[in-house]
mmCIF file of C-alpha atoms and ligand atoms in Angstrom:
data_model
loop_
_atom_site.group_PDB
_atom_site.id
_atom_site.type_symbol
_atom_site.label_atom_id
_atom_site.label_comp_id
_atom_site.label_asym_id
_atom_site.label_seq_id
_atom_site.Cartn_x
_atom_site.Cartn_y
_atom_site.Cartn_z
ATOM 1 C CA UNK A 1 10.023 -20.848 -19.192
ATOM 2 C CA UNK A 2 9.183 -17.328 -18.044
ATOM 3 C CA UNK A 3 11.718 -15.516 -15.849
ATOM 4 C CA UNK A 4 9.154 -14.782 -13.115
ATOM 5 C CA UNK A 5 6.024 -16.333 -11.614
ATOM 6 C CA UNK A 6 3.586 -13.751 -10.285
ATOM 7 C CA UNK A 7 0.420 -14.407 -8.251
ATOM 8 C CA UNK A 8 -2.571 -12.248 -9.191
ATOM 9 C CA UNK A 9 -5.383 -11.805 -6.666
ATOM 10 C CA UNK A 10 -8.251 -9.739 -8.068
ATOM 11 C CA UNK A 11 -10.142 -9.724 -4.747
ATOM 12 C CA UNK A 12 -13.403 -7.750 -4.687
ATOM 13 C CA UNK A 13 -15.238 -5.060 -6.642
ATOM 14 C CA UNK A 14 -13.037 -3.086 -9.015
ATOM 15 C CA UNK A 15 -10.199 -5.542 -8.328
ATOM 16 C CA UNK A 16 -11.757 -7.590 -11.166
ATOM 17 C CA UNK A 17 -11.206 -4.646 -13.510
ATOM 18 C CA UNK A 18 -7.879 -3.162 -12.427
ATOM 19 C CA UNK A 19 -5.861 -6.392 -12.127
ATOM 20 C CA UNK A 20 -6.516 -7.555 -15.720
ATOM 21 C CA UNK A 21 -5.644 -4.014 -16.881
ATOM 22 C CA UNK A 22 -2.356 -4.038 -14.951
ATOM 23 C CA UNK A 23 -1.478 -7.456 -16.334
ATOM 24 C CA UNK A 24 -1.931 -6.234 -19.913
ATOM 25 C CA UNK A 25 0.324 -3.262 -19.153
ATOM 26 C CA UNK A 26 3.015 -5.578 -17.719
ATOM 27 C CA UNK A 27 2.813 -7.716 -20.870
ATOM 28 C CA UNK A 28 3.034 -4.648 -23.106
ATOM 29 C CA UNK A 29 6.127 -3.453 -21.224
ATOM 30 C CA UNK A 30 7.836 -6.789 -21.911
ATOM 31 C CA UNK A 31 7.832 -8.176 -18.365
ATOM 32 C CA UNK A 32 8.632 -11.865 -18.765
ATOM 33 C CA UNK A 33 6.205 -13.547 -16.373
ATOM 34 C CA UNK A 34 3.849 -16.437 -15.987
ATOM 35 C CA UNK A 35 0.779 -15.617 -13.854
ATOM 36 C CA UNK A 36 -1.010 -17.686 -11.235
ATOM 37 C CA UNK A 37 -4.592 -16.543 -10.606
ATOM 38 C CA UNK A 38 -5.663 -16.814 -6.979
ATOM 39 C CA UNK A 39 -8.736 -15.804 -5.026
ATOM 40 C CA UNK A 40 -9.322 -13.963 -1.772
ATOM 41 C CA UNK A 41 -11.639 -11.365 -0.305
ATOM 42 C CA UNK A 42 -15.133 -10.680 0.928
ATOM 43 C CA UNK A 43 -16.895 -12.058 -2.153
ATOM 44 C CA UNK A 44 -14.968 -15.303 -1.724
ATOM 45 C CA UNK A 45 -15.913 -15.361 1.966
ATOM 46 C CA UNK A 46 -19.623 -14.994 1.186
ATOM 47 C CA UNK A 47 -19.461 -18.021 -1.135
ATOM 48 C CA UNK A 48 -17.048 -20.209 0.820
ATOM 49 C CA UNK A 49 -17.002 -19.119 4.473
ATOM 50 C CA UNK A 50 -13.335 -18.137 4.402
ATOM 51 C CA UNK A 51 -11.689 -15.128 2.831
ATOM 52 C CA UNK A 52 -8.510 -16.909 1.758
ATOM 53 C CA UNK A 53 -8.288 -20.506 0.493
ATOM 54 C CA UNK A 54 -5.235 -22.748 0.741
ATOM 55 C CA UNK A 55 -4.642 -22.422 -3.013
ATOM 56 C CA UNK A 56 -3.996 -18.714 -2.463
ATOM 57 C CA UNK A 57 -1.383 -19.410 0.217
ATOM 58 C CA UNK A 58 0.251 -21.816 -2.239
ATOM 59 C CA UNK A 59 0.196 -19.142 -4.941
ATOM 60 C CA UNK A 60 1.783 -16.520 -2.663
ATOM 61 C CA UNK A 61 4.417 -18.965 -1.427
ATOM 62 C CA UNK A 62 5.365 -20.376 -4.821
ATOM 63 C CA UNK A 63 5.761 -17.168 -6.805
ATOM 64 C CA UNK A 64 8.255 -14.310 -6.839
ATOM 65 C CA UNK A 65 5.668 -11.685 -5.818
ATOM 66 C CA UNK A 66 1.929 -11.085 -5.595
ATOM 67 C CA UNK A 67 -0.183 -8.327 -7.127
ATOM 68 C CA UNK A 68 -3.419 -7.744 -5.213
ATOM 69 C CA UNK A 69 -6.467 -5.896 -6.573
ATOM 70 C CA UNK A 70 -8.828 -4.689 -3.860
ATOM 71 C CA UNK A 71 -10.617 -6.029 -0.823
ATOM 72 C CA UNK A 72 -13.918 -4.995 0.696
ATOM 73 C CA UNK A 73 -13.866 -4.250 4.446
ATOM 74 C CA UNK A 74 -17.531 -4.505 5.494
ATOM 75 C CA UNK A 75 -18.369 -2.265 8.452
ATOM 76 C CA UNK A 76 -20.712 -4.904 9.874
ATOM 77 C CA UNK A 77 -18.272 -7.781 9.896
ATOM 78 C CA UNK A 78 -19.950 -11.191 9.667
ATOM 79 C CA UNK A 79 -18.860 -13.804 12.229
ATOM 80 C CA UNK A 80 -15.615 -15.498 11.237
ATOM 81 C CA UNK A 81 -14.659 -12.904 8.630
ATOM 82 C CA UNK A 82 -11.114 -11.653 8.570
ATOM 83 C CA UNK A 83 -10.099 -9.211 5.854
ATOM 84 C CA UNK A 84 -7.973 -11.003 3.263
ATOM 85 C CA UNK A 85 -5.183 -8.471 2.892
ATOM 86 C CA UNK A 86 -4.835 -7.899 6.648
ATOM 87 C CA UNK A 87 -4.696 -11.649 7.117
ATOM 88 C CA UNK A 88 -2.002 -12.076 4.452
ATOM 89 C CA UNK A 89 0.075 -9.224 5.923
ATOM 90 C CA UNK A 90 0.096 -10.950 9.299
ATOM 91 C CA UNK A 91 0.497 -14.514 8.081
ATOM 92 C CA UNK A 92 3.550 -13.665 5.987
ATOM 93 C CA UNK A 93 5.070 -11.119 8.371
ATOM 94 C CA UNK A 94 4.829 -8.359 5.761
ATOM 95 C CA UNK A 95 5.869 -5.826 8.339
ATOM 96 C CA UNK A 96 6.570 -2.867 6.088
ATOM 97 C CA UNK A 97 3.799 -1.104 4.220
ATOM 98 C CA UNK A 98 5.508 1.235 1.808
ATOM 99 C CA UNK A 99 3.463 4.002 0.228
ATOM 100 C CA UNK A 100 5.320 6.332 -2.132
ATOM 101 C CA UNK A 101 3.557 9.650 -2.687
ATOM 102 C CA UNK A 102 4.857 11.547 -5.671
ATOM 103 C CA UNK A 103 3.397 14.455 -7.613
ATOM 104 C CA UNK A 104 1.869 13.259 -10.870
ATOM 105 C CA UNK A 105 0.564 15.460 -13.676
ATOM 106 C CA UNK A 106 -3.083 15.449 -12.631
ATOM 107 C CA UNK A 107 -5.444 18.297 -11.798
ATOM 108 C CA UNK A 108 -5.272 19.634 -8.255
ATOM 109 C CA UNK A 109 -2.033 17.861 -7.268
ATOM 110 C CA UNK A 110 0.468 19.649 -5.031
ATOM 111 C CA UNK A 111 3.748 20.349 -6.823
ATOM 112 C CA UNK A 112 7.101 18.730 -6.062
ATOM 113 C CA UNK A 113 5.879 16.217 -3.493
ATOM 114 C CA UNK A 114 8.129 13.173 -3.307
ATOM 115 C CA UNK A 115 7.826 11.301 -0.021
ATOM 116 C CA UNK A 116 7.430 7.730 1.144
ATOM 117 C CA UNK A 117 5.202 6.807 4.020
ATOM 118 C CA UNK A 118 6.330 3.631 5.808
ATOM 119 C CA UNK A 119 3.611 2.096 7.935
ATOM 120 C CA UNK A 120 4.165 -0.699 10.463
ATOM 121 C CA UNK A 121 1.894 -3.336 9.050
ATOM 122 C CA UNK A 122 1.318 -6.114 11.557
ATOM 123 C CA UNK A 123 0.457 -4.684 14.960
ATOM 124 C CA UNK A 124 -0.949 -1.630 16.729
ATOM 125 C CA UNK A 125 -4.740 -1.490 16.725
ATOM 126 C CA UNK A 126 -4.780 -3.858 13.759
ATOM 127 C CA UNK A 127 -4.305 -6.890 15.995
ATOM 128 C CA UNK A 128 -8.128 -6.638 15.967
ATOM 129 C CA UNK A 129 -8.587 -7.529 19.627
ATOM 130 C CA UNK A 130 -11.763 -5.783 20.645
ATOM 131 C CA UNK A 131 -14.304 -6.604 23.305
ATOM 132 C CA UNK A 132 -17.332 -5.090 24.888
ATOM 133 C CA UNK A 133 -18.486 -5.016 28.499
ATOM 134 C CA UNK A 134 -21.977 -3.574 28.534
ATOM 135 C CA UNK A 135 -21.681 0.021 27.444
ATOM 136 C CA UNK A 136 -17.887 -0.015 27.437
ATOM 137 C CA UNK A 137 -15.795 -1.138 24.459
ATOM 138 C CA UNK A 138 -12.057 -1.778 24.544
ATOM 139 C CA UNK A 139 -9.533 -2.258 21.717
ATOM 140 C CA UNK A 140 -6.006 -3.477 22.392
ATOM 141 C CA UNK A 141 -3.027 -1.952 20.691
ATOM 142 C CA UNK A 142 0.101 -4.081 20.536
ATOM 143 C CA UNK A 143 3.584 -2.653 20.000
ATOM 144 C CA UNK A 144 6.703 -4.788 20.326
ATOM 145 C CA UNK A 145 10.334 -3.811 20.404
ATOM 146 C CA UNK A 146 11.211 -6.289 17.653
ATOM 147 C CA UNK A 147 8.588 -4.986 15.232
ATOM 148 C CA UNK A 148 9.481 -1.361 15.988
ATOM 149 C CA UNK A 149 13.137 -2.156 15.387
ATOM 150 C CA UNK A 150 12.385 -3.896 12.087
ATOM 151 C CA UNK A 151 10.265 -1.064 10.709
ATOM 152 C CA UNK A 152 12.653 1.599 11.991
ATOM 153 C CA UNK A 153 15.621 -0.028 10.252
ATOM 154 C CA UNK A 154 13.615 -0.558 7.069
ATOM 155 C CA UNK A 155 12.593 3.121 6.953
ATOM 156 C CA UNK A 156 16.116 4.337 7.765
ATOM 157 C CA UNK A 157 17.633 2.192 5.011
ATOM 158 C CA UNK A 158 15.064 3.458 2.548
ATOM 159 C CA UNK A 159 15.810 7.069 3.530
ATOM 160 C CA UNK A 160 19.546 6.436 3.018
ATOM 161 C CA UNK A 161 18.786 5.494 -0.604
ATOM 162 C CA UNK A 162 16.793 8.702 -1.058
ATOM 163 C CA UNK A 163 17.268 12.196 0.415
ATOM 164 C CA UNK A 164 18.505 10.862 3.797
ATOM 165 C CA UNK A 165 15.747 12.373 5.884
ATOM 166 C CA UNK A 166 13.592 10.342 8.265
ATOM 167 C CA UNK A 167 10.615 11.626 10.273
ATOM 168 C CA UNK A 168 9.465 9.358 13.108
ATOM 169 C CA UNK A 169 5.756 10.090 13.622
ATOM 170 C CA UNK A 170 4.193 9.217 16.996
ATOM 171 C CA UNK A 171 1.831 10.122 19.820
ATOM 172 C CA UNK A 172 4.137 9.280 22.733
ATOM 173 C CA UNK A 173 3.022 12.385 24.615
ATOM 174 C CA UNK A 174 -0.392 10.771 25.211
ATOM 175 C CA UNK A 175 0.539 7.080 24.973
ATOM 176 C CA UNK A 176 4.037 6.944 26.510
ATOM 177 C CA UNK A 177 3.997 3.159 26.990
ATOM 178 C CA UNK A 178 2.974 1.931 23.532
ATOM 179 C CA UNK A 179 3.892 4.884 21.321
ATOM 180 C CA UNK A 180 6.855 5.551 23.590
ATOM 181 C CA UNK A 181 8.221 2.062 22.958
ATOM 182 C CA UNK A 182 7.844 2.553 19.196
ATOM 183 C CA UNK A 183 9.499 5.969 19.239
ATOM 184 C CA UNK A 184 12.336 5.178 21.639
ATOM 185 C CA UNK A 185 13.208 1.876 19.972
ATOM 186 C CA UNK A 186 13.556 3.573 16.608
ATOM 187 C CA UNK A 187 15.449 6.576 17.966
ATOM 188 C CA UNK A 188 17.862 4.337 19.904
ATOM 189 C CA UNK A 189 18.556 2.279 16.795
ATOM 190 C CA UNK A 190 18.751 4.843 13.976
ATOM 191 C CA UNK A 191 18.548 8.269 15.674
ATOM 192 C CA UNK A 192 22.293 8.759 15.378
ATOM 193 C CA UNK A 193 22.840 6.876 12.105
ATOM 194 C CA UNK A 194 25.724 8.336 10.169
ATOM 195 C CA UNK A 195 24.555 10.564 7.335
ATOM 196 C CA UNK A 196 20.872 10.315 8.216
ATOM 197 C CA UNK A 197 18.859 13.329 9.352
ATOM 198 C CA UNK A 198 16.290 11.950 11.831
ATOM 199 C CA UNK A 199 13.548 14.021 13.438
ATOM 200 C CA UNK A 200 10.434 13.209 15.449
ATOM 201 C CA UNK A 201 6.954 14.619 14.935
ATOM 202 C CA UNK A 202 3.682 14.198 16.815
ATOM 203 C CA UNK A 203 1.065 12.713 14.514
ATOM 204 C CA UNK A 204 -1.447 15.574 14.631
ATOM 205 C CA UNK A 205 1.289 18.029 13.708
ATOM 206 C CA UNK A 206 2.422 15.630 10.962
ATOM 207 C CA UNK A 207 -1.109 15.725 9.505
ATOM 208 C CA UNK A 208 -1.016 19.515 9.388
ATOM 209 C CA UNK A 209 2.546 19.657 8.064
ATOM 210 C CA UNK A 210 1.626 17.214 5.293
ATOM 211 C CA UNK A 211 -1.116 19.571 4.151
ATOM 212 C CA UNK A 212 0.862 22.814 4.640
ATOM 213 C CA UNK A 213 4.309 21.798 3.436
ATOM 214 C CA UNK A 214 4.579 18.188 2.197
ATOM 215 C CA UNK A 215 7.775 19.023 0.290
ATOM 216 C CA UNK A 216 9.701 19.013 3.613
ATOM 217 C CA UNK A 217 9.318 15.223 3.953
ATOM 218 C CA UNK A 218 11.386 12.397 2.549
ATOM 219 C CA UNK A 219 10.579 9.180 4.487
ATOM 220 C CA UNK A 220 8.040 9.026 7.334
ATOM 221 C CA UNK A 221 7.629 6.019 9.631
ATOM 222 C CA UNK A 222 4.700 5.365 11.959
ATOM 223 C CA UNK A 223 2.478 2.761 13.594
ATOM 224 C CA UNK A 224 -0.308 0.977 11.747
ATOM 225 C CA UNK A 225 -3.424 3.102 12.297
ATOM 226 C CA UNK A 226 -1.625 6.428 11.912
ATOM 227 C CA UNK A 227 -0.152 5.100 8.657
ATOM 228 C CA UNK A 228 -3.575 4.047 7.432
ATOM 229 C CA UNK A 229 -4.954 7.540 7.916
ATOM 230 C CA UNK A 230 -1.967 9.636 6.862
ATOM 231 C CA UNK A 231 -1.335 7.610 3.723
ATOM 232 C CA UNK A 232 -4.819 8.406 2.433
ATOM 233 C CA UNK A 233 -4.213 12.036 3.339
ATOM 234 C CA UNK A 234 -0.930 11.914 1.427
ATOM 235 C CA UNK A 235 -2.672 10.273 -1.552
ATOM 236 C CA UNK A 236 -5.136 13.156 -1.533
ATOM 237 C CA UNK A 237 -2.285 15.639 -1.960
ATOM 238 C CA UNK A 238 -1.181 14.197 -5.269
ATOM 239 C CA UNK A 239 -4.377 13.188 -7.043
ATOM 240 C CA UNK A 240 -6.342 10.789 -4.871
ATOM 241 C CA UNK A 241 -6.865 7.094 -4.427
ATOM 242 C CA UNK A 242 -6.989 6.303 -8.139
ATOM 243 C CA UNK A 243 -3.216 6.729 -8.392
ATOM 244 C CA UNK A 244 -1.935 5.630 -4.938
ATOM 245 C CA UNK A 245 0.028 2.355 -4.735
ATOM 246 C CA UNK A 246 1.621 0.404 -1.908
ATOM 247 C CA UNK A 247 3.864 -2.536 -1.207
ATOM 248 C CA UNK A 248 3.560 -4.955 1.733
ATOM 249 C CA UNK A 249 7.078 -6.207 2.233
ATOM 250 C CA UNK A 250 8.525 -8.837 4.560
ATOM 251 C CA UNK A 251 11.762 -10.768 4.691
ATOM 252 C CA UNK A 252 10.489 -13.495 2.338
ATOM 253 C CA UNK A 253 7.427 -12.245 0.468
ATOM 254 C CA UNK A 254 6.024 -9.103 -1.097
ATOM 255 C CA UNK A 255 2.399 -8.301 -1.901
ATOM 256 C CA UNK A 256 1.773 -5.162 -3.932
ATOM 257 C CA UNK A 257 -1.582 -3.401 -4.085
ATOM 258 C CA UNK A 258 -3.426 -0.159 -4.638
ATOM 259 C CA UNK A 259 -4.276 1.900 -1.560
ATOM 260 C CA UNK A 260 -7.947 2.088 -2.523
ATOM 261 C CA UNK A 261 -10.622 -0.401 -1.584
ATOM 262 C CA UNK A 262 -13.065 -2.274 -3.788
ATOM 263 C CA UNK A 263 -15.043 0.900 -4.663
ATOM 264 C CA UNK A 264 -18.460 -0.806 -4.608
ATOM 265 C CA UNK A 265 -20.082 2.408 -5.868
ATOM 266 C CA UNK A 266 -18.408 2.083 -9.285
ATOM 267 C CA UNK A 267 -17.595 -1.649 -9.456
ATOM 268 C CA UNK A 268 -18.680 -3.382 -12.635
ATOM 269 C CA UNK A 269 -19.131 -0.133 -14.569
ATOM 270 C CA UNK A 270 -15.769 -0.227 -16.352
ATOM 271 C CA UNK A 271 -14.791 3.241 -15.126
ATOM 272 C CA UNK A 272 -12.244 2.459 -12.383
ATOM 273 C CA UNK A 273 -8.859 4.073 -12.716
ATOM 274 C CA UNK A 274 -6.287 1.239 -13.003
ATOM 275 C CA UNK A 275 -3.321 3.594 -12.388
ATOM 276 C CA UNK A 276 -2.958 2.695 -8.692
ATOM 277 C CA UNK A 277 -2.669 -0.990 -9.550
ATOM 278 C CA UNK A 278 -0.321 -0.295 -12.471
ATOM 279 C CA UNK A 279 1.880 1.721 -10.086
ATOM 280 C CA UNK A 280 1.678 -1.124 -7.554
ATOM 281 C CA UNK A 281 3.033 -3.308 -10.359
ATOM 282 C CA UNK A 282 5.838 -0.744 -10.805
ATOM 283 C CA UNK A 283 6.706 -1.113 -7.097
ATOM 284 C CA UNK A 284 6.694 -4.879 -7.567
ATOM 285 C CA UNK A 285 9.076 -4.578 -10.524
ATOM 286 C CA UNK A 286 11.419 -2.356 -8.483
ATOM 287 C CA UNK A 287 11.311 -4.899 -5.665
ATOM 288 C CA UNK A 288 12.258 -7.630 -8.130
ATOM 289 C CA UNK A 289 15.123 -5.506 -9.456
ATOM 290 C CA UNK A 290 13.440 -4.927 -12.842
ATOM 291 C CA UNK A 291 14.095 -1.199 -12.657
ATOM 292 C CA UNK A 292 14.297 -0.592 -16.397
ATOM 293 C CA UNK A 293 10.779 -1.936 -17.089
ATOM 294 C CA UNK A 294 9.509 -0.219 -13.932
ATOM 295 C CA UNK A 295 10.906 3.095 -15.138
ATOM 296 C CA UNK A 296 9.354 2.749 -18.573
ATOM 297 C CA UNK A 297 5.886 2.054 -17.162
ATOM 298 C CA UNK A 298 6.251 4.974 -14.726
ATOM 299 C CA UNK A 299 7.117 7.343 -17.578
ATOM 300 C CA UNK A 300 4.206 6.020 -19.655
ATOM 301 C CA UNK A 301 1.766 6.538 -16.768
ATOM 302 C CA UNK A 302 2.882 10.161 -16.386
ATOM 303 C CA UNK A 303 2.575 10.733 -20.123
ATOM 304 C CA UNK A 304 -1.029 9.483 -20.271
ATOM 305 C CA UNK A 305 -1.990 11.215 -16.997
ATOM 306 C CA UNK A 306 -0.689 14.480 -18.460
ATOM 307 C CA UNK A 307 -2.132 14.207 -21.945
ATOM 308 C CA UNK A 308 -5.144 11.994 -21.386
ATOM 309 C CA UNK A 309 -7.354 10.167 -21.798
ATOM 310 C CA UNK A 310 -8.113 10.502 -18.077
ATOM 311 C CA UNK A 311 -10.585 8.494 -16.052
ATOM 312 C CA UNK A 312 -13.530 10.096 -14.259
ATOM 313 C CA UNK A 313 -11.889 10.333 -10.832
ATOM 314 C CA UNK A 314 -9.305 12.650 -12.426
ATOM 315 C CA UNK A 315 -11.872 14.794 -14.190
ATOM 316 C CA UNK A 316 -11.846 12.928 -17.506
ATOM 317 C CA UNK A 317 -14.400 10.721 -19.244
ATOM 318 C CA UNK A 318 -12.258 7.704 -20.186
ATOM 319 C CA UNK A 319 -13.235 4.177 -19.271
ATOM 320 C CA UNK A 320 -10.795 1.709 -17.716
ATOM 321 C CA UNK A 321 -10.401 0.180 -21.169
ATOM 322 C CA UNK A 322 -9.690 3.473 -22.961
ATOM 323 C CA UNK A 323 -7.083 4.470 -20.400
ATOM 324 C CA UNK A 324 -5.422 1.046 -20.461
ATOM 325 C CA UNK A 325 -5.328 0.985 -24.277
ATOM 326 C CA UNK A 326 -3.719 4.442 -24.368
ATOM 327 C CA UNK A 327 -1.079 3.333 -21.873
ATOM 328 C CA UNK A 328 -0.343 0.171 -23.833
ATOM 329 C CA UNK A 329 -0.173 2.069 -27.126
ATOM 330 C CA UNK A 330 2.385 4.471 -25.647
ATOM 331 C CA UNK A 331 4.469 1.616 -24.233
HETATM 332 P P1 ATP B 1 -14.017 -0.645 0.706
HETATM 333 O O1 ATP B 1 -15.100 -1.112 1.573
HETATM 334 O O2 ATP B 1 -13.615 -1.684 -0.272
HETATM 335 O O3 ATP B 1 -12.858 -0.032 1.432
HETATM 336 P P2 ATP B 1 -14.816 2.086 0.057
HETATM 337 O O4 ATP B 1 -15.806 2.612 -0.935
HETATM 338 O O5 ATP B 1 -15.049 2.336 1.503
HETATM 339 O O6 ATP B 1 -14.640 0.519 -0.235
HETATM 340 P P3 ATP B 1 -12.631 2.803 -1.605
HETATM 341 O O7 ATP B 1 -12.888 1.602 -2.394
HETATM 342 O O8 ATP B 1 -11.235 3.094 -1.290
HETATM 343 O O9 ATP B 1 -13.383 2.711 -0.242
HETATM 344 O O10 ATP B 1 -13.313 4.027 -2.356
HETATM 345 C C1 ATP B 1 -13.413 5.353 -1.847
HETATM 346 C C2 ATP B 1 -13.910 6.268 -2.971
HETATM 347 O O11 ATP B 1 -12.887 6.426 -3.970
HETATM 348 C C3 ATP B 1 -15.132 5.703 -3.707
HETATM 349 O O12 ATP B 1 -16.010 6.752 -4.056
HETATM 350 C C4 ATP B 1 -14.533 5.076 -4.942
HETATM 351 O O13 ATP B 1 -15.418 5.054 -6.054
HETATM 352 C C5 ATP B 1 -13.315 5.959 -5.241
HETATM 353 N N1 ATP B 1 -12.253 5.153 -5.845
HETATM 354 C C6 ATP B 1 -11.459 4.264 -5.197
HETATM 355 N N2 ATP B 1 -10.621 3.666 -6.040
HETATM 356 C C7 ATP B 1 -10.866 4.187 -7.270
HETATM 357 C C8 ATP B 1 -10.325 3.949 -8.582
HETATM 358 N N3 ATP B 1 -9.330 3.064 -8.796
HETATM 359 N N4 ATP B 1 -10.840 4.632 -9.613
HETATM 360 C C9 ATP B 1 -11.819 5.531 -9.431
HETATM 361 N N5 ATP B 1 -12.375 5.799 -8.228
HETATM 362 C C10 ATP B 1 -11.904 5.134 -7.154
#
């Protein structure tokens, strides 16, 4: 029997290309796992009227971790549609979205960036409670003390394992009730933590500081929508969406995924960069305590990113297959 059971959800678009690639890389690195294929996403919704079937819940609940490919978020949402990954984050209380941003050897990347963006993953504007009264539209944002406490502690503990620096990013000057609750809860809990250097930063300044001097940051924590935006910004600093990975982590379950979406413009062409999903698999391995295999894959990814073949998004000409084969050969 394999040591681990892992659920694989390809999802939509290029998810069908990057998940099989990541699985081959895990096999080549010697990860001892049995895989459970599960379905979810917009394509599944169009065929079945729901984005996530019961079998997928079973797969998530009965495995050690889940690797997720990509999900389409249609701008014109059909009635009854709820995005699969957002739904899974809420259903399983995956309150921490962890997005490491590290310089990789790719063209145009900033040097010496090594930060982790921690995004609250279950509330804020993502409670998706919107309504319209004539020409007025209103969206609720929900912030609770419990969720702020949980994410604040998570980020502080992570910072303690790294360079011991935590930046609490907020907009409490304009939204003192909601953002104020988030900020004050975290500062009350970890602001004076022994050995931890905690500072606060208003989100617009954080955006500028990330562009001007990203090397100053270690761990940043923020509410859901700010995290959504700043994590793509951070990904842009070090090579773009093709190499940005994230983990959705709760007390019981973890779902690991790329930051990018389903990339409908290139889906089915065999040119997607699987690096983000391979690095999501590395985060999954670290979460499972398989740090040796995780480290080997990380080194291999850097080697191939530096020497090629590179995929198109990084200025190369390699297909998904050529890149994956090179990675496997090196491993
Ligand atoms: P969705 O609706 O699924 O969010 P999107 O096109 O709005 O799709 P992304 O899928 O994140 O958002 O894609 C943004 C851009 O980045 C697209 O041009 C896409 O081709 C490119 N891109 C995203 N992921 C990759 C990848 N793994 N490899 C190469 N290009 C990528």
